Coordinates of C-alpha atoms and ligand atoms in Angstrom, one line a residue:
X398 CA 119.4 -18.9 -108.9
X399 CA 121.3 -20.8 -105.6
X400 CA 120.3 -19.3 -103.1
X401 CA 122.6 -19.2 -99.8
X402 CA 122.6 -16.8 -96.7
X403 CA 124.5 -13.8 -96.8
X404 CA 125.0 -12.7 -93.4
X405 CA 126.5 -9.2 -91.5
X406 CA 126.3 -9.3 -88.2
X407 CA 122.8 -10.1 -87.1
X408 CA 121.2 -9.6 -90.7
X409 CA 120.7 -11.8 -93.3
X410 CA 120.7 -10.0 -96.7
X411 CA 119.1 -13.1 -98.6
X412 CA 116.2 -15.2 -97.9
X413 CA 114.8 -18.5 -99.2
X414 CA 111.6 -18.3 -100.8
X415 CA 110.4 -22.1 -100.5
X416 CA 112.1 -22.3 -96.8
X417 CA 109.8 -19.4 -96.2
X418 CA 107.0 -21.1 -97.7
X419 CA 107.7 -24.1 -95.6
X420 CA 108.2 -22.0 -92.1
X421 CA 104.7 -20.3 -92.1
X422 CA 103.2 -23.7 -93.4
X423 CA 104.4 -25.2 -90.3
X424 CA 102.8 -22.5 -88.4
X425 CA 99.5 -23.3 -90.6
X426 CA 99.4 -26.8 -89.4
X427 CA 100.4 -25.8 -85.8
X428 CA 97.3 -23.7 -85.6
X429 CA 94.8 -26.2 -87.5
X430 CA 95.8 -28.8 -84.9
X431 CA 94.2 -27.3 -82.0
X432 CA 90.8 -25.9 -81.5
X433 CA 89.0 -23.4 -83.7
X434 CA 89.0 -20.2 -81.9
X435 CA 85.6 -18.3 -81.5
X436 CA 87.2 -14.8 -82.5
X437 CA 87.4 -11.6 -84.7
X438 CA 86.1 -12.0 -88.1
X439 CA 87.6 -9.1 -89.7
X440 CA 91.2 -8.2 -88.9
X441 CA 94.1 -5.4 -89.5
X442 CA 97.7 -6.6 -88.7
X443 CA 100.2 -3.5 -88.8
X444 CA 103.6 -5.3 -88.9
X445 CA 102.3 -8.9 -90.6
X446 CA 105.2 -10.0 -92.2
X447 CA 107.8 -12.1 -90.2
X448 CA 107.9 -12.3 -85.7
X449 CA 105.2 -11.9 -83.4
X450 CA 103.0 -10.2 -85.9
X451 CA 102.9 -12.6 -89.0
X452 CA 102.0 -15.2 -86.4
X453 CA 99.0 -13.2 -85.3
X454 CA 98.0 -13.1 -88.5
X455 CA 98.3 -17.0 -88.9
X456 CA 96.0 -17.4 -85.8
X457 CA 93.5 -15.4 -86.9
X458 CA 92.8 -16.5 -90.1
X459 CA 93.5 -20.2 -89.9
X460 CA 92.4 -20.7 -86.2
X461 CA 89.6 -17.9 -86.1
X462 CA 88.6 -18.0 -89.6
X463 CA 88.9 -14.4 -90.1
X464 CA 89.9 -12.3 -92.8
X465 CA 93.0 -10.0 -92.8
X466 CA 94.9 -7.1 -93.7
X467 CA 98.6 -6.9 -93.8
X468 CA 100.5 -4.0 -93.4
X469 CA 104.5 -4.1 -93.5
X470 CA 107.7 -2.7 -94.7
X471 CA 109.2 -5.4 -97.4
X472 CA 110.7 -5.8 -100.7
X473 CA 110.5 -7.8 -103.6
X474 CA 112.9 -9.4 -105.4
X475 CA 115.0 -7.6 -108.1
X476 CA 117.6 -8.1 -110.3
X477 CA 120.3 -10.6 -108.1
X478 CA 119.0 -9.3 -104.7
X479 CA 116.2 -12.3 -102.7
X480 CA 113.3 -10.4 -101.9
X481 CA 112.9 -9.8 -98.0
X482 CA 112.0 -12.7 -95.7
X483 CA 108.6 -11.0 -94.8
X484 CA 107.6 -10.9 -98.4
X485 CA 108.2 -14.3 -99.0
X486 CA 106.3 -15.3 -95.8
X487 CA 103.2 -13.4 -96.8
X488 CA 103.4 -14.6 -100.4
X489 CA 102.7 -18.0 -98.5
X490 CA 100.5 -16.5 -96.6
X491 CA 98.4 -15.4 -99.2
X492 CA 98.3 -18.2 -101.3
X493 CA 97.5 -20.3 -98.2
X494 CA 94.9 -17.8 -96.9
X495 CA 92.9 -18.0 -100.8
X496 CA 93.0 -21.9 -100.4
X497 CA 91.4 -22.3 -97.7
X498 CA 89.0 -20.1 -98.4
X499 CA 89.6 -16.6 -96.6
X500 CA 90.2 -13.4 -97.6
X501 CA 93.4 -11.3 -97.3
X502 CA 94.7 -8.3 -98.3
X503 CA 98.4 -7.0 -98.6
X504 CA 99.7 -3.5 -97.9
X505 CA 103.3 -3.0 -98.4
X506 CA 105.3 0.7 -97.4
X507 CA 105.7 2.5 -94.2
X508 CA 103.0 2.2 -91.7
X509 CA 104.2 5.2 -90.1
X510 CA 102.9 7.5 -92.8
X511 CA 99.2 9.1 -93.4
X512 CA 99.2 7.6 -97.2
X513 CA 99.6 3.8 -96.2
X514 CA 97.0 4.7 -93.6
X515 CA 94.6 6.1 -95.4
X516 CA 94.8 3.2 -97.9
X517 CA 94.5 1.1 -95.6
X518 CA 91.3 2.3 -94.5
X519 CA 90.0 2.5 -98.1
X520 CA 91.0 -1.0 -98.6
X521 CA 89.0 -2.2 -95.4
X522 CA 86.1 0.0 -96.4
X523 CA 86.3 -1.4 -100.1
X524 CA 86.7 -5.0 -99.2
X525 CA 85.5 -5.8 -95.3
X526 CA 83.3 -2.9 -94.6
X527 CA 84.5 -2.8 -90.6
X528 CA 87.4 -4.8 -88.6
X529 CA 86.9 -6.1 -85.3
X530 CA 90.5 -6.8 -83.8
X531 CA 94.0 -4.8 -84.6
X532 CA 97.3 -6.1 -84.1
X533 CA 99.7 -3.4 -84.0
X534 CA 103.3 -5.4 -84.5
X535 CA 105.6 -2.9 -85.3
X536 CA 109.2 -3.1 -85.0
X537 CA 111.1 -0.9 -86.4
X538 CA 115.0 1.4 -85.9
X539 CA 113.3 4.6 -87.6
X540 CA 110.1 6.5 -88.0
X541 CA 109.5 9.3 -90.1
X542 CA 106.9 11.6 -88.2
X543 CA 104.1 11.7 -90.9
X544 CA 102.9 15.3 -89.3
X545 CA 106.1 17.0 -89.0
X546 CA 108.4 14.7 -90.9
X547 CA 111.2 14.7 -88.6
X548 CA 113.3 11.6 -88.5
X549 CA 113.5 9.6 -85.5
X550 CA 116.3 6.9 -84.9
X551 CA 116.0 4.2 -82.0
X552 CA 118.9 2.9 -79.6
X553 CA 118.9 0.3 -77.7
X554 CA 120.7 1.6 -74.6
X555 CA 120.5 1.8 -70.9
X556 CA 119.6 4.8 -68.9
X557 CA 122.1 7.2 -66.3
X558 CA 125.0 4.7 -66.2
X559 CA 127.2 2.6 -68.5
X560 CA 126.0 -1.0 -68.6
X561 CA 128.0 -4.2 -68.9
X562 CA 126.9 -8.1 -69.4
X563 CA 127.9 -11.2 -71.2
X564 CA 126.5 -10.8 -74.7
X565 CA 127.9 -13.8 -77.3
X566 CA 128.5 -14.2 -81.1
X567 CA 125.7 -16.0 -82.2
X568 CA 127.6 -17.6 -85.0
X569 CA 131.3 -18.1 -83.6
X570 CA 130.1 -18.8 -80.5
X571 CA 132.4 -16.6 -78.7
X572 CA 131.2 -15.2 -75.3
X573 CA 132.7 -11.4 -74.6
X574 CA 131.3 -8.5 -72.7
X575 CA 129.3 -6.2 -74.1
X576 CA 129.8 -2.1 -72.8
X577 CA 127.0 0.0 -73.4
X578 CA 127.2 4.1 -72.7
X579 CA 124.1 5.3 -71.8
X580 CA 121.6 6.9 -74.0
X581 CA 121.1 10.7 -73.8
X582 CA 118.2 12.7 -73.5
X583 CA 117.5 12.8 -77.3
X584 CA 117.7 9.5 -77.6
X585 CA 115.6 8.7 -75.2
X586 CA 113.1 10.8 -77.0
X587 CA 113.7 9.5 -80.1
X588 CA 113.9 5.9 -79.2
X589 CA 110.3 6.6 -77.3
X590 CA 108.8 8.4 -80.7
X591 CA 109.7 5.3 -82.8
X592 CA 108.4 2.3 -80.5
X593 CA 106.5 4.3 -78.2
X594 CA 102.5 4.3 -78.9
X595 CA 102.0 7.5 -81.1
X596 CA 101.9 5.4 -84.0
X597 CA 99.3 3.0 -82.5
X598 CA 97.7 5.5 -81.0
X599 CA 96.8 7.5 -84.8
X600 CA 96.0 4.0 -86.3
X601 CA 92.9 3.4 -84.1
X602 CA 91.9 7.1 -84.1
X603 CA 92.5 7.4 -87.9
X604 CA 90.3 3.7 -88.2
X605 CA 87.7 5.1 -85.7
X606 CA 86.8 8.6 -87.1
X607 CA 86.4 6.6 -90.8
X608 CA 84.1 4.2 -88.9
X609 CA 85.8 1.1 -90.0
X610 CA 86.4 0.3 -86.9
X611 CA 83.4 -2.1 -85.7
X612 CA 81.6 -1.3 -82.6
X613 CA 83.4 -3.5 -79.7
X614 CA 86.5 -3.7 -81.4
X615 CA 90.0 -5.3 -79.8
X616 CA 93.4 -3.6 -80.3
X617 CA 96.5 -5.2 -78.9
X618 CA 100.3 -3.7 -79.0
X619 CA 103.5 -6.0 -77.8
X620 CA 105.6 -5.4 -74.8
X621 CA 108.7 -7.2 -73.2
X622 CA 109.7 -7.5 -70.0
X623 CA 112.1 -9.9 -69.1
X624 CA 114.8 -10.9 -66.7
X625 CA 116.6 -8.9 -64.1
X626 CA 120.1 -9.5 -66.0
X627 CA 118.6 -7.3 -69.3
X628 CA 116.7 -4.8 -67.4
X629 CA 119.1 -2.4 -67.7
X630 CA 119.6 -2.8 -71.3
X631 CA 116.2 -3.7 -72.5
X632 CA 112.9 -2.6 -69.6
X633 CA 114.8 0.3 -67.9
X634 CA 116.4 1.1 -70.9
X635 CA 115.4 3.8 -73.7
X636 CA 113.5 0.6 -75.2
X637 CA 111.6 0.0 -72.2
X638 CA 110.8 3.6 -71.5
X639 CA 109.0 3.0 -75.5
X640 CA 107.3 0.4 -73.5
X641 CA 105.8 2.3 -70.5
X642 CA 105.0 5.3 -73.4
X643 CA 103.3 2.6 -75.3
X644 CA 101.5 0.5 -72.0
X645 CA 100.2 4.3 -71.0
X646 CA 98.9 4.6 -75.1
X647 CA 96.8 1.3 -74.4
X648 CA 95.6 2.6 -70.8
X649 CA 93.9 5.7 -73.2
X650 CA 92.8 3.7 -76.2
X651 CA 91.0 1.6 -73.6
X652 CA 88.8 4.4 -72.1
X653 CA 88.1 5.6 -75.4
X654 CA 87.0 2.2 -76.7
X655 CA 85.3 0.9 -73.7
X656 CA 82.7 3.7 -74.0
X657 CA 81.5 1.5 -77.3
X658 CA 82.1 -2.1 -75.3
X659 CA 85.7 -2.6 -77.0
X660 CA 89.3 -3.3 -75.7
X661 CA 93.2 -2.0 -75.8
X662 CA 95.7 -4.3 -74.6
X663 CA 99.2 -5.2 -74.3
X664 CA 100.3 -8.8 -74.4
X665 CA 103.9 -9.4 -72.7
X666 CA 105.4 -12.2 -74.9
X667 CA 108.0 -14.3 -74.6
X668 CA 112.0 -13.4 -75.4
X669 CA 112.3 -15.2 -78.8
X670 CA 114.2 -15.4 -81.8
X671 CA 113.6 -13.0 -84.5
X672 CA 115.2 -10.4 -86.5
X673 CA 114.6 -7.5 -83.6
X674 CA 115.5 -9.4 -80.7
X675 CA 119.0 -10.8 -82.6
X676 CA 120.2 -7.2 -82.8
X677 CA 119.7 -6.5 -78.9
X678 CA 123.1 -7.0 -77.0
X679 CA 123.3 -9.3 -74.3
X680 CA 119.3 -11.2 -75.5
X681 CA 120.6 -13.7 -78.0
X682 CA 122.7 -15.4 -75.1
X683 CA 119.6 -15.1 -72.6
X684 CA 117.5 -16.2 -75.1
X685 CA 120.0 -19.1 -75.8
X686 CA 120.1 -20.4 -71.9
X687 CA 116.5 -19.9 -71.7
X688 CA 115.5 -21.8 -75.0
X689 CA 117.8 -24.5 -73.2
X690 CA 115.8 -24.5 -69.6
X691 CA 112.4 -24.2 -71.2
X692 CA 113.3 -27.4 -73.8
X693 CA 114.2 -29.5 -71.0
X694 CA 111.1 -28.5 -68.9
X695 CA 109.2 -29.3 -71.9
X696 CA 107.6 -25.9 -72.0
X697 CA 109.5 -24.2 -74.5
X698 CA 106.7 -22.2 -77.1
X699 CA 107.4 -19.8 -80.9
X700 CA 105.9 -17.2 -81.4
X701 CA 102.6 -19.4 -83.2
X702 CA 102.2 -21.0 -79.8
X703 CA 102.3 -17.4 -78.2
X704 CA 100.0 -16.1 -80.4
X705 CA 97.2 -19.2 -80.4
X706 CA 97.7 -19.2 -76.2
X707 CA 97.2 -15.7 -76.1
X708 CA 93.8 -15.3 -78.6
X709 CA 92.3 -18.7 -77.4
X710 CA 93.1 -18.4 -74.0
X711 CA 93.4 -14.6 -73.2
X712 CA 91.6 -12.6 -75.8
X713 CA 88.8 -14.8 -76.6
X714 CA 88.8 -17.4 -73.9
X715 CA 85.7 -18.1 -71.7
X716 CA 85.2 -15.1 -69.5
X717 CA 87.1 -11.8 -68.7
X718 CA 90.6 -11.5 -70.1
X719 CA 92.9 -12.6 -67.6
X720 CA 95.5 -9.1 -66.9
X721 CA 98.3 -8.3 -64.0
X722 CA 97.9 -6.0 -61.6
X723 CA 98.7 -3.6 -64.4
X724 CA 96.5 -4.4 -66.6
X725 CA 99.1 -6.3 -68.7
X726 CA 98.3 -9.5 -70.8
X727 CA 101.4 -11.6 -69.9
X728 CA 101.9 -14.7 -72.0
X729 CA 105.4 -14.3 -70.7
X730 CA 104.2 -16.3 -68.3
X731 CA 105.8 -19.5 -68.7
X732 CA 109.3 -17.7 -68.9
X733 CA 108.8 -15.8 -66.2
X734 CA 108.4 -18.8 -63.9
X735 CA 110.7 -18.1 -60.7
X736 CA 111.9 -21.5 -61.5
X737 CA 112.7 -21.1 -65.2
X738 CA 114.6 -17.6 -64.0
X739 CA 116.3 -19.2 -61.3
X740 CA 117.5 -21.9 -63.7
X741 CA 118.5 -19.8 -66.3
X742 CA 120.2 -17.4 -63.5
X743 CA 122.2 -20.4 -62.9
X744 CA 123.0 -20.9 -66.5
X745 CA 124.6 -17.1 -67.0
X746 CA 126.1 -17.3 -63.6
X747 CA 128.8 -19.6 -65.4
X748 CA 128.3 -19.2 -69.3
X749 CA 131.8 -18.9 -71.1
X750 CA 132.7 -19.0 -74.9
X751 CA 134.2 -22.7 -73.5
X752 CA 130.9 -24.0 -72.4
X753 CA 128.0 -21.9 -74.1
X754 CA 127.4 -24.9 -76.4
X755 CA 126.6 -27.2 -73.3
X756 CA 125.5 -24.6 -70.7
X757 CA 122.5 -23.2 -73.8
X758 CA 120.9 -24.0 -76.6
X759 CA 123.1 -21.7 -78.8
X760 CA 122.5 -24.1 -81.5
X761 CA 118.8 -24.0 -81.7
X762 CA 119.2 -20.3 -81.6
X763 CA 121.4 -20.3 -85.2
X764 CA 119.2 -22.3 -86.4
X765 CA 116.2 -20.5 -85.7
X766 CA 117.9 -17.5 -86.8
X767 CA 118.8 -19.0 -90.1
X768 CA 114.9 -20.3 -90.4
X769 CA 113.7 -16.5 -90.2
X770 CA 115.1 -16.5 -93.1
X771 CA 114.0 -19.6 -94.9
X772 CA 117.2 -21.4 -94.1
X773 CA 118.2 -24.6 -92.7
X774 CA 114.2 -26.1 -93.0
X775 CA 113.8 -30.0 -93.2
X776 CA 113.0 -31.0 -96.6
X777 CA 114.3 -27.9 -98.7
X778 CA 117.1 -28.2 -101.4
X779 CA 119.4 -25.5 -100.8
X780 CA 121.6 -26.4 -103.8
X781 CA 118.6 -26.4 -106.2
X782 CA 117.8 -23.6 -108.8
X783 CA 115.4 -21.2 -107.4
X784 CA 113.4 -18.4 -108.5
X785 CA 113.5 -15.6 -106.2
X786 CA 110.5 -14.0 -107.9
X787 CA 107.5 -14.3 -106.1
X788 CA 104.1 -12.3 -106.2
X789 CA 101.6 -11.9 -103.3
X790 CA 98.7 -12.4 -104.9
X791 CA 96.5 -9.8 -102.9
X792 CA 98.9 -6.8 -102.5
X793 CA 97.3 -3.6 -102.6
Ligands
LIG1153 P1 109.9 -8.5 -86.3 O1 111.1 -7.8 -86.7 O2 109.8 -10.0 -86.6 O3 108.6 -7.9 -87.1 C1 108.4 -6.5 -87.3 C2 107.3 -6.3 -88.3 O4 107.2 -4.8 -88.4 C3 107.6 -6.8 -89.7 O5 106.4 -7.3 -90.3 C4 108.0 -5.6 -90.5 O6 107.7 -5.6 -91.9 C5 107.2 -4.5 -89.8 N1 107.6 -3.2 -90.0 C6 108.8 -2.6 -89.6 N2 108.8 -1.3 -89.9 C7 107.7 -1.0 -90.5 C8 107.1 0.1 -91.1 N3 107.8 1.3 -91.1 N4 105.9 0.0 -91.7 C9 105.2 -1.2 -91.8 N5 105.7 -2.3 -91.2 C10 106.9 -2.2 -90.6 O7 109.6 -8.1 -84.8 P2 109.0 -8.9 -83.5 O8 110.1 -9.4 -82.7 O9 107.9 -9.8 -84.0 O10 108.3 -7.7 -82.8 C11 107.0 -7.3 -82.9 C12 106.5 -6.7 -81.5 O11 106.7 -7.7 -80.5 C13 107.4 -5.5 -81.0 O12 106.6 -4.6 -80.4 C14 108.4 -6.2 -80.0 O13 108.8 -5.3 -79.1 C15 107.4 -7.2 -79.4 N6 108.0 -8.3 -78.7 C16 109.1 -9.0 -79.2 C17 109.7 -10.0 -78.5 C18 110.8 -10.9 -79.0 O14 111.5 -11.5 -78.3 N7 111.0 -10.9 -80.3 C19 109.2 -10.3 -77.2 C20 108.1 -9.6 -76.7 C21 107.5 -8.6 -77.4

């Protein structure tokens, strides 16, 4: 079939298999380029499939050597539907991953739940005896409790008062204000349930108490911080509250595992494209002036240069792993720069549907968009026939 997006808003109801292909290929070659990385040999990735999490996965394997497990949420491919973006991806992954010689596993359902767990663990009893590093790279708008089933929904929404900013159209272009009423108290609680770190928090205990967890093991969650013009959306928002619930998870999972000489984490990363961060108000158009300041300053990083600075530099780089005050991995660094901020400060200052196209790089941020989903990639035919059936060769 031709295969075109099909876009609502910020989603993108088809994807491209072979721009998919190509997408984590580039990340491959990124990764194979620099330095092998003296790291993990063995290692579970809960959230593999597209973002911060599929590009952990890409470092470990192709610039540690390791071999993986993937756990997401995806679909196949059926009837006239594409499958997901994230299956695609981790088809290539896959098939990438047996070339060169490493071994990888696929889980696919709802790492929320006891069952996919407790696969999980069979499968990394089965096939890898222990694992020594786990990503947990969840994004996700609901959880389903697996103890008490109730159903949690997450908002992105500020806390006690309304909130206001310049938020823009990523694909007209058009620059408006965006009004946001602030969350209530069950919201709050709810938003906290679904990204907070309950979740991670039962993975390690669930992986430790079946002792496939190896002695000295690393687990490391994801956290955002950001600018002062989103903090009252995104860090002192119901999302950011997740945050603190899920920094104060890693505080715990630390004690626990230090007792056996292992580590909990969380990396801050940078603000970047994917499908999470386009449905935030008010981050595609900081993301857009900030893509813009860091390009020109020649600093500008993906998430595969995130995730190789932050294993080969931080997590397994020579000596102690560098933290904040704390205790906070921040390979947000770069971004964070007072004079990137003050820059991109600048930038919002004056940003208007007239000049967004000249004041930010709203440009590269379509296009990345469109390359989440295999779209708009050098050297694919968009007009050719395509099979949108593709099998991941290791799926579990
Ligand atoms: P993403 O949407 O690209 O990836 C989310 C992953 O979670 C996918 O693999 C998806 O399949 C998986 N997933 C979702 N629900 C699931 C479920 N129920 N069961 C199993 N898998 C499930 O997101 P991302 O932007 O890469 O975010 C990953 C983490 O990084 C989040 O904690 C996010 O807050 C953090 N982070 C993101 C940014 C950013 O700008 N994108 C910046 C800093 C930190």
């Amino acid at each position: 079939m031709n295969i075109q997006p099909k876009t609502r808003g910020f989603i993108c109801t088809t994807a491209h298999p072979e721009g998919c292909a190509s997408q984590v290929q580039r990340q491959i070659d990124y990764v194979t380029s620099k330095p092998a990385i003296q790291g993990p040999r063995n290692v579970l990735v809960v959230g593999a499939s597209t973002g911060y999490g599929l590009a952990s996965r890409i470092v470990s394997s192709f610039g540690a050597g390791a071999n993986t497990v993937g756990v997401y949420f995806d679909k196949a491919a059926e009837g006239v539907r594409t499958a997901s973006a994230g299956w695609y991806n981790s088809a290539a992954f896959e098939k990438a991953a047996a070339e060169a010689g490493r071994k990888s596993y696929s889980i696919v359902g709802d790492a929320f739940s006891d069952e996919i767990k407790t696969k999980t663990i069979d499968l990394i009893r089965t096939e890898l005896g222990q694992i020594d590093l786990v990503i947990y790279s969840v994004a996700s708008p609901r959880r389903v409790h697996p103890k008490t089933g109730e159903v949690f929904s997450s908002v992105i929404k500020p806390l006690g008062g309304t909130y206001s900013n310049k938020t823009v159209n990523f694909h007209s272009g058009e620059v408006s204000t965006a009004t946001i009423e602030p969350a209530t108290e069950d919201e709050l609680r709810q938003t906290i349930a679904v990204m907070g770190g309950e979740d991670w928090q039962m993975w390690i205990d669930e992986l430790q108490s079946a002792g496939v967890l190896a002695e000295g093991a690393t687990t490391v969650a994801y956290s955002y911080i950001g600018p002062e013009i989103t903090h009252a959306v995104y860090r002192e928002g119901t999302i950011g509250a997740a945050k603190n619930d899920l920094e104060a998870t890693a505080k715990r999972l630390n004690a626990g595992l230090a007792t056996n000489g292992g580590r909990a984490f969380v990396s801050v990363n940078k603000a970047l494209v994917t499908q999470s961060s386009s449905a935030i108000p008010v981050v595609p158009l900081y993301i857009s002036a900030l893509y813009k300041v860091m390009k020109e300053q020649g600093i500008h990083e993906g998430c595969i240069e995130q995730m190789y600075r932050l294993f080969a530099e931080r997590l397994y780089g020579e000596g102690e792993t560098l933290v904040d005050e704390k205790g906070l991995i921040r390979v947000d660094d770069w971004e964070m720069r007072p004079e990137i901020q003050a820059e991109v400060a600048k930038l919002w200052a004056e940003l208007t549907t007239e000049n967004v196209y000249e004041l930010s790089d709203l440009v590269g941020y379509r296009r990345e968009f469109f390359q989440l989903f295999g779209f708009e990639t050098d050297g694919i035919d968009y007009e050719a026939d395509t099979n949108p059936d593709v099998a991941i060769s290791n799926l579990r």
